PDB file of C-alpha atoms and ligand atoms in Angstrom:
ATOM      1  CA  MET A  51     -20.283 168.585 107.861  1.00 71.00           C
ATOM      2  CA  ALA A  52     -24.193 168.734 108.420  1.00 83.00           C
ATOM      3  CA  GLU A  53     -24.406 172.429 109.412  1.00 90.00           C
ATOM      4  CA  ILE A  54     -28.127 172.518 110.378  1.00 93.00           C
ATOM      5  CA  GLY A  55     -27.935 168.905 111.755  1.00 92.00           C
ATOM      6  CA  ARG A  56     -25.230 170.127 114.067  1.00 93.00           C
ATOM      7  CA  SER A  57     -26.871 173.304 115.118  1.00 93.00           C
ATOM      8  CA  ILE A  58     -29.870 171.504 116.394  1.00 94.00           C
ATOM      9  CA  VAL A  59     -27.760 169.660 119.056  1.00 96.00           C
ATOM     10  CA  LYS A  60     -28.611 171.172 122.329  1.00 95.00           C
ATOM     11  CA  MET A  61     -25.391 170.341 124.232  1.00 96.00           C
ATOM     12  CA  ASP A  62     -21.684 170.845 123.820  1.00 97.00           C
ATOM     13  CA  VAL A  63     -20.608 169.366 120.630  1.00 97.00           C
ATOM     14  CA  ASP A  64     -17.268 168.914 121.411  1.00 98.00           C
ATOM     15  CA  ASP A  65     -18.013 167.166 124.625  1.00 98.00           C
ATOM     16  CA  LEU A  66     -20.580 164.811 122.868  1.00 98.00           C
ATOM     17  CA  LEU A  67     -17.665 164.230 120.136  1.00 98.00           C
ATOM     18  CA  ASN A  68     -15.387 163.105 122.850  1.00 98.00           C
ATOM     19  CA  LEU A  69     -17.803 160.747 124.440  1.00 98.00           C
ATOM     20  CA  LEU A  70     -18.618 159.391 121.058  1.00 98.00           C
ATOM     21  CA  ASN A  71     -14.814 158.678 120.260  1.00 98.00           C
ATOM     22  CA  LYS A  72     -14.329 157.192 123.667  1.00 98.00           C
ATOM     23  CA  ALA A  73     -17.263 154.714 122.582  1.00 99.00           C
ATOM     24  CA  LEU A  74     -15.358 154.172 119.184  1.00 99.00           C
ATOM     25  CA  ALA A  75     -12.410 153.102 120.902  1.00 98.00           C
ATOM     26  CA  ASP A  76     -14.245 150.716 123.114  1.00 98.00           C
ATOM     27  CA  GLU A  77     -16.015 149.177 119.968  1.00 98.00           C
ATOM     28  CA  TRP A  78     -12.847 148.468 118.172  1.00 98.00           C
ATOM     29  CA  LEU A  79     -11.227 146.888 121.242  1.00 98.00           C
ATOM     30  CA  ALA A  80     -14.280 144.906 121.848  1.00 98.00           C
ATOM     31  CA  TYR A  81     -14.358 143.829 118.238  1.00 98.00           C
ATOM     32  CA  TYR A  82     -10.479 142.478 118.551  1.00 98.00           C
ATOM     33  CA  GLN A  83     -11.230 140.961 121.925  1.00 98.00           C
ATOM     34  CA  TYR A  84     -14.102 138.942 120.224  1.00 98.00           C
ATOM     35  CA  TRP A  85     -12.329 138.296 117.122  1.00 98.00           C
ATOM     36  CA  ILE A  86      -9.151 137.018 118.877  1.00 98.00           C
ATOM     37  CA  GLY A  87     -11.004 135.139 121.759  1.00 98.00           C
ATOM     38  CA  ALA A  88     -12.748 133.065 118.706  1.00 98.00           C
ATOM     39  CA  LYS A  89      -9.386 132.174 117.302  1.00 98.00           C
ATOM     40  CA  VAL A  90      -7.762 130.912 120.641  1.00 98.00           C
ATOM     41  CA  VAL A  91     -10.622 129.565 122.847  1.00 98.00           C
ATOM     42  CA  LYS A  92     -10.332 126.057 124.098  1.00 98.00           C
ATOM     43  CA  GLY A  93     -12.453 123.829 126.046  1.00 97.00           C
ATOM     44  CA  PRO A  94     -16.059 122.173 125.913  1.00 96.00           C
ATOM     45  CA  MET A  95     -18.652 123.710 123.753  1.00 96.00           C
ATOM     46  CA  LYS A  96     -16.085 125.449 121.806  1.00 97.00           C
ATOM     47  CA  ASP A  97     -17.828 125.523 118.502  1.00 98.00           C
ATOM     48  CA  ALA A  98     -20.850 127.141 119.847  1.00 98.00           C
ATOM     49  CA  VAL A  99     -18.792 129.668 121.602  1.00 98.00           C
ATOM     50  CA  ILE A 100     -16.616 130.345 118.547  1.00 98.00           C
ATOM     51  CA  ALA A 101     -19.738 131.051 116.528  1.00 98.00           C
ATOM     52  CA  GLU A 102     -21.186 133.479 118.981  1.00 98.00           C
ATOM     53  CA  LEU A 103     -17.725 135.336 119.446  1.00 98.00           C
ATOM     54  CA  THR A 104     -17.338 135.526 115.680  1.00 98.00           C
ATOM     55  CA  LEU A 105     -20.888 136.905 115.551  1.00 98.00           C
ATOM     56  CA  HIS A 106     -20.419 139.672 118.078  1.00 98.00           C
ATOM     57  CA  ALA A 107     -17.266 140.597 116.622  1.00 98.00           C
ATOM     58  CA  THR A 108     -19.011 141.682 113.481  1.00 98.00           C
ATOM     59  CA  GLU A 109     -21.648 143.306 115.384  1.00 98.00           C
ATOM     60  CA  GLU A 110     -19.056 145.402 117.464  1.00 98.00           C
ATOM     61  CA  LEU A 111     -17.677 146.503 114.113  1.00 98.00           C
ATOM     62  CA  THR A 112     -21.056 147.765 112.947  1.00 98.00           C
ATOM     63  CA  HIS A 113     -21.132 149.708 116.151  1.00 99.00           C
ATOM     64  CA  ALA A 114     -17.780 151.326 115.431  1.00 98.00           C
ATOM     65  CA  GLU A 115     -19.212 152.084 111.945  1.00 98.00           C
ATOM     66  CA  LEU A 116     -22.327 153.916 113.398  1.00 98.00           C
ATOM     67  CA  LEU A 117     -20.409 155.879 115.750  1.00 98.00           C
ATOM     68  CA  ALA A 118     -17.577 157.043 113.196  1.00 98.00           C
ATOM     69  CA  THR A 119     -20.395 158.006 110.738  1.00 98.00           C
ATOM     70  CA  ARG A 120     -22.303 160.016 113.410  1.00 98.00           C
ATOM     71  CA  ILE A 121     -18.868 161.646 114.596  1.00 98.00           C
ATOM     72  CA  VAL A 122     -18.026 162.845 110.828  1.00 97.00           C
ATOM     73  CA  GLN A 123     -21.668 163.923 110.720  1.00 97.00           C
ATOM     74  CA  LEU A 124     -21.201 166.196 113.542  1.00 97.00           C
ATOM     75  CA  GLY A 125     -17.959 167.589 112.293  1.00 97.00           C
ATOM     76  CA  GLY A 126     -15.647 165.610 114.231  1.00 98.00           C
ATOM     77  CA  THR A 127     -12.672 163.338 113.548  1.00 98.00           C
ATOM     78  CA  PRO A 128     -12.927 159.721 114.556  1.00 98.00           C
ATOM     79  CA  VAL A 129      -9.936 158.422 116.482  1.00 98.00           C
ATOM     80  CA  LEU A 130      -7.330 158.007 113.856  1.00 98.00           C
ATOM     81  CA  SER A 131      -4.949 155.859 115.383  1.00 98.00           C
ATOM     82  CA  PRO A 132      -5.013 152.461 117.358  1.00 98.00           C
ATOM     83  CA  ASP A 133      -2.558 153.856 119.718  1.00 98.00           C
ATOM     84  CA  LYS A 134      -5.242 155.994 121.099  1.00 98.00           C
ATOM     85  CA  TRP A 135      -7.765 153.263 121.669  1.00 98.00           C
ATOM     86  CA  SER A 136      -6.379 152.109 125.080  1.00 98.00           C
ATOM     87  CA  GLU A 137      -5.787 155.743 126.049  1.00 98.00           C
ATOM     88  CA  ILE A 138      -9.578 157.045 125.671  1.00 98.00           C
ATOM     89  CA  THR A 139     -11.256 153.660 126.290  1.00 98.00           C
ATOM     90  CA  ASN A 140     -14.087 153.433 128.871  1.00 98.00           C
ATOM     91  CA  CYS A 141     -14.158 149.717 129.173  1.00 98.00           C
ATOM     92  CA  GLY A 142     -10.523 148.598 128.281  1.00 98.00           C
ATOM     93  CA  TYR A 143      -9.356 145.398 126.817  1.00 98.00           C
ATOM     94  CA  ASP A 144      -8.984 141.901 128.152  1.00 98.00           C
ATOM     95  CA  ALA A 145      -6.460 139.810 126.444  1.00 98.00           C
ATOM     96  CA  PRO A 146      -7.631 136.163 126.513  1.00 98.00           C
ATOM     97  CA  GLU A 147      -4.135 134.969 127.841  1.00 98.00           C
ATOM     98  CA  ASP A 148      -6.109 131.909 129.410  1.00 98.00           C
ATOM     99  CA  PRO A 149      -8.180 130.589 126.453  1.00 98.00           C
ATOM    100  CA  TYR A 150     -10.238 128.308 128.614  1.00 98.00           C
ATOM    101  CA  VAL A 151     -13.988 128.995 127.435  1.00 98.00           C
ATOM    102  CA  GLU A 152     -15.241 129.840 130.883  1.00 98.00           C
ATOM    103  CA  ILE A 153     -12.663 132.467 131.327  1.00 98.00           C
ATOM    104  CA  VAL A 154     -13.022 133.931 127.843  1.00 98.00           C
ATOM    105  CA  LEU A 155     -16.774 134.092 128.419  1.00 98.00           C
ATOM    106  CA  ASP A 156     -16.349 135.734 131.893  1.00 98.00           C
ATOM    107  CA  GLN A 157     -13.784 138.354 130.205  1.00 98.00           C
ATOM    108  CA  ASN A 158     -16.735 139.279 127.422  1.00 98.00           C
ATOM    109  CA  ILE A 159     -19.522 139.278 129.782  1.00 98.00           C
ATOM    110  CA  LYS A 160     -17.660 141.924 132.031  1.00 98.00           C
ATOM    111  CA  GLY A 161     -16.884 143.806 128.673  1.00 98.00           C
ATOM    112  CA  GLU A 162     -20.684 143.821 127.716  1.00 98.00           C
ATOM    113  CA  GLN A 163     -21.816 144.861 131.181  1.00 98.00           C
ATOM    114  CA  CYS A 164     -19.023 147.973 130.888  1.00 98.00           C
ATOM    115  CA  ALA A 165     -20.448 148.621 127.458  1.00 98.00           C
ATOM    116  CA  ILE A 166     -24.083 148.669 128.822  1.00 98.00           C
ATOM    117  CA  ARG A 167     -23.368 151.229 131.542  1.00 98.00           C
ATOM    118  CA  THR A 168     -21.486 153.413 129.141  1.00 98.00           C
ATOM    119  CA  TYR A 169     -24.208 153.526 126.718  1.00 98.00           C
ATOM    120  CA  SER A 170     -26.737 153.898 129.337  1.00 98.00           C
ATOM    121  CA  LYS A 171     -25.098 157.111 130.535  1.00 98.00           C
ATOM    122  CA  LEU A 172     -24.824 158.242 126.777  1.00 98.00           C
ATOM    123  CA  LEU A 173     -28.599 157.681 126.595  1.00 98.00           C
ATOM    124  CA  ASP A 174     -29.330 159.989 129.444  1.00 98.00           C
ATOM    125  CA  ILE A 175     -27.103 162.642 128.200  1.00 98.00           C
ATOM    126  CA  THR A 176     -28.567 162.601 124.727  1.00 98.00           C
ATOM    127  CA  ARG A 177     -32.346 162.014 125.303  1.00 98.00           C
ATOM    128  CA  GLU A 178     -33.237 165.463 125.166  1.00 97.00           C
ATOM    129  CA  ALA A 179     -30.046 167.003 123.800  1.00 98.00           C
ATOM    130  CA  ASP A 180     -29.443 165.136 120.615  1.00 98.00           C
ATOM    131  CA  PRO A 181     -32.238 162.679 119.604  1.00 97.00           C
ATOM    132  CA  VAL A 182     -30.384 161.652 116.402  1.00 97.00           C
ATOM    133  CA  THR A 183     -27.500 160.269 118.337  1.00 98.00           C
ATOM    134  CA  TYR A 184     -29.608 158.963 121.065  1.00 98.00           C
ATOM    135  CA  ASN A 185     -31.274 156.706 118.376  1.00 98.00           C
ATOM    136  CA  ILE A 186     -27.827 155.525 117.189  1.00 98.00           C
ATOM    137  CA  ILE A 187     -26.915 154.738 120.938  1.00 98.00           C
ATOM    138  CA  LEU A 188     -30.374 153.006 121.383  1.00 98.00           C
ATOM    139  CA  GLN A 189     -29.880 150.575 118.477  1.00 98.00           C
ATOM    140  CA  ILE A 190     -26.168 150.112 119.860  1.00 99.00           C
ATOM    141  CA  ILE A 191     -27.204 149.298 123.498  1.00 98.00           C
ATOM    142  CA  THR A 192     -30.141 147.054 122.365  1.00 98.00           C
ATOM    143  CA  ASP A 193     -27.277 144.845 120.659  1.00 98.00           C
ATOM    144  CA  GLU A 194     -25.239 144.917 123.866  1.00 98.00           C
ATOM    145  CA  VAL A 195     -28.077 143.743 126.233  1.00 98.00           C
ATOM    146  CA  GLU A 196     -28.543 140.741 123.646  1.00 98.00           C
ATOM    147  CA  HIS A 197     -24.651 140.101 123.726  1.00 98.00           C
ATOM    148  CA  GLU A 198     -24.446 140.039 127.628  1.00 98.00           C
ATOM    149  CA  GLU A 199     -27.630 137.531 127.437  1.00 98.00           C
ATOM    150  CA  ASP A 200     -26.082 135.274 124.786  1.00 98.00           C
ATOM    151  CA  LEU A 201     -23.028 135.046 126.751  1.00 98.00           C
ATOM    152  CA  ALA A 202     -24.578 134.380 130.016  1.00 98.00           C
ATOM    153  CA  ALA A 203     -26.658 131.742 128.366  1.00 98.00           C
ATOM    154  CA  LEU A 204     -23.579 130.100 126.900  1.00 98.00           C
ATOM    155  CA  LYS A 205     -22.084 130.125 130.509  1.00 98.00           C
ATOM    156  CA  GLU A 206     -25.073 128.441 131.992  1.00 97.00           C
ATOM    157  CA  ASP A 207     -25.451 125.687 129.304  1.00 96.00           C
ATOM    158  CA  LEU A 208     -21.538 125.016 130.030  1.00 96.00           C
ATOM    159  CA  GLU A 209     -22.094 124.985 133.725  1.00 95.00           C
ATOM    160  CA  LEU A 210     -24.890 122.534 133.542  1.00 95.00           C
ATOM    161  CA  MET A 211     -22.795 120.314 131.172  1.00 93.00           C
ATOM    162  CA  LEU A 212     -20.028 120.261 133.591  1.00 92.00           C
ATOM    163  CA  MET A 213     -22.352 119.641 136.622  1.00 88.00           C
ATOM    164  CA  ARG A 214     -23.863 116.616 134.896  1.00 79.00           C
ATOM    165  CA  ARG A 215     -20.437 114.995 134.222  1.00 69.00           C
ATOM    166  CA  LYS A 216     -19.457 114.756 137.921  1.00 62.00           C
TER     167      LYS A 216
HETATM  168 FE1   FE B 155     -20.599 147.289 120.717  1.00 91.59          FE
HETATM  169 FE1   FE B 156     -21.231 143.887 122.520  1.00 91.59          FE
HETATM  170 MG1   MG B 157     -25.453 136.970 119.710  1.00 91.59          MG
END
């Protein structure tokens, strides 16, 4: 554990660890939602959507890596069992039971919007109290904003294409 590194955190470290573990659960669920979505998605523009979902999956995994590393640095234990993910998640999990592209895009847009709100709160909490965690969350939220935009752009392309066909 980074003893001095931990001592400079100006908030309750257990509260912070709790928030970081909730975000870690979100990232694993987001990873799987993208990963499995890319496997089952069907409909127009499927190839472009699969490419984006697959890339986002890998980026969510990178976020999980950043969070778990920070949790260990602070002397915490990253959530050890997948059973816990759905218990502690902020943003939940939307199974792509209907594999139509537009539905899958909407589910993931909803997930990104929740992630952005969650990380925005974490930025507020850590801004003064823990600049090291703040910096990590800033990297992550920058990706989440890009993710929302990428999915919204795909949805717009899809809608334009379907409109032209009528
Ligand atoms: Fe993420
Ligand atoms: Fe994301
Ligand atoms: Mg992207």
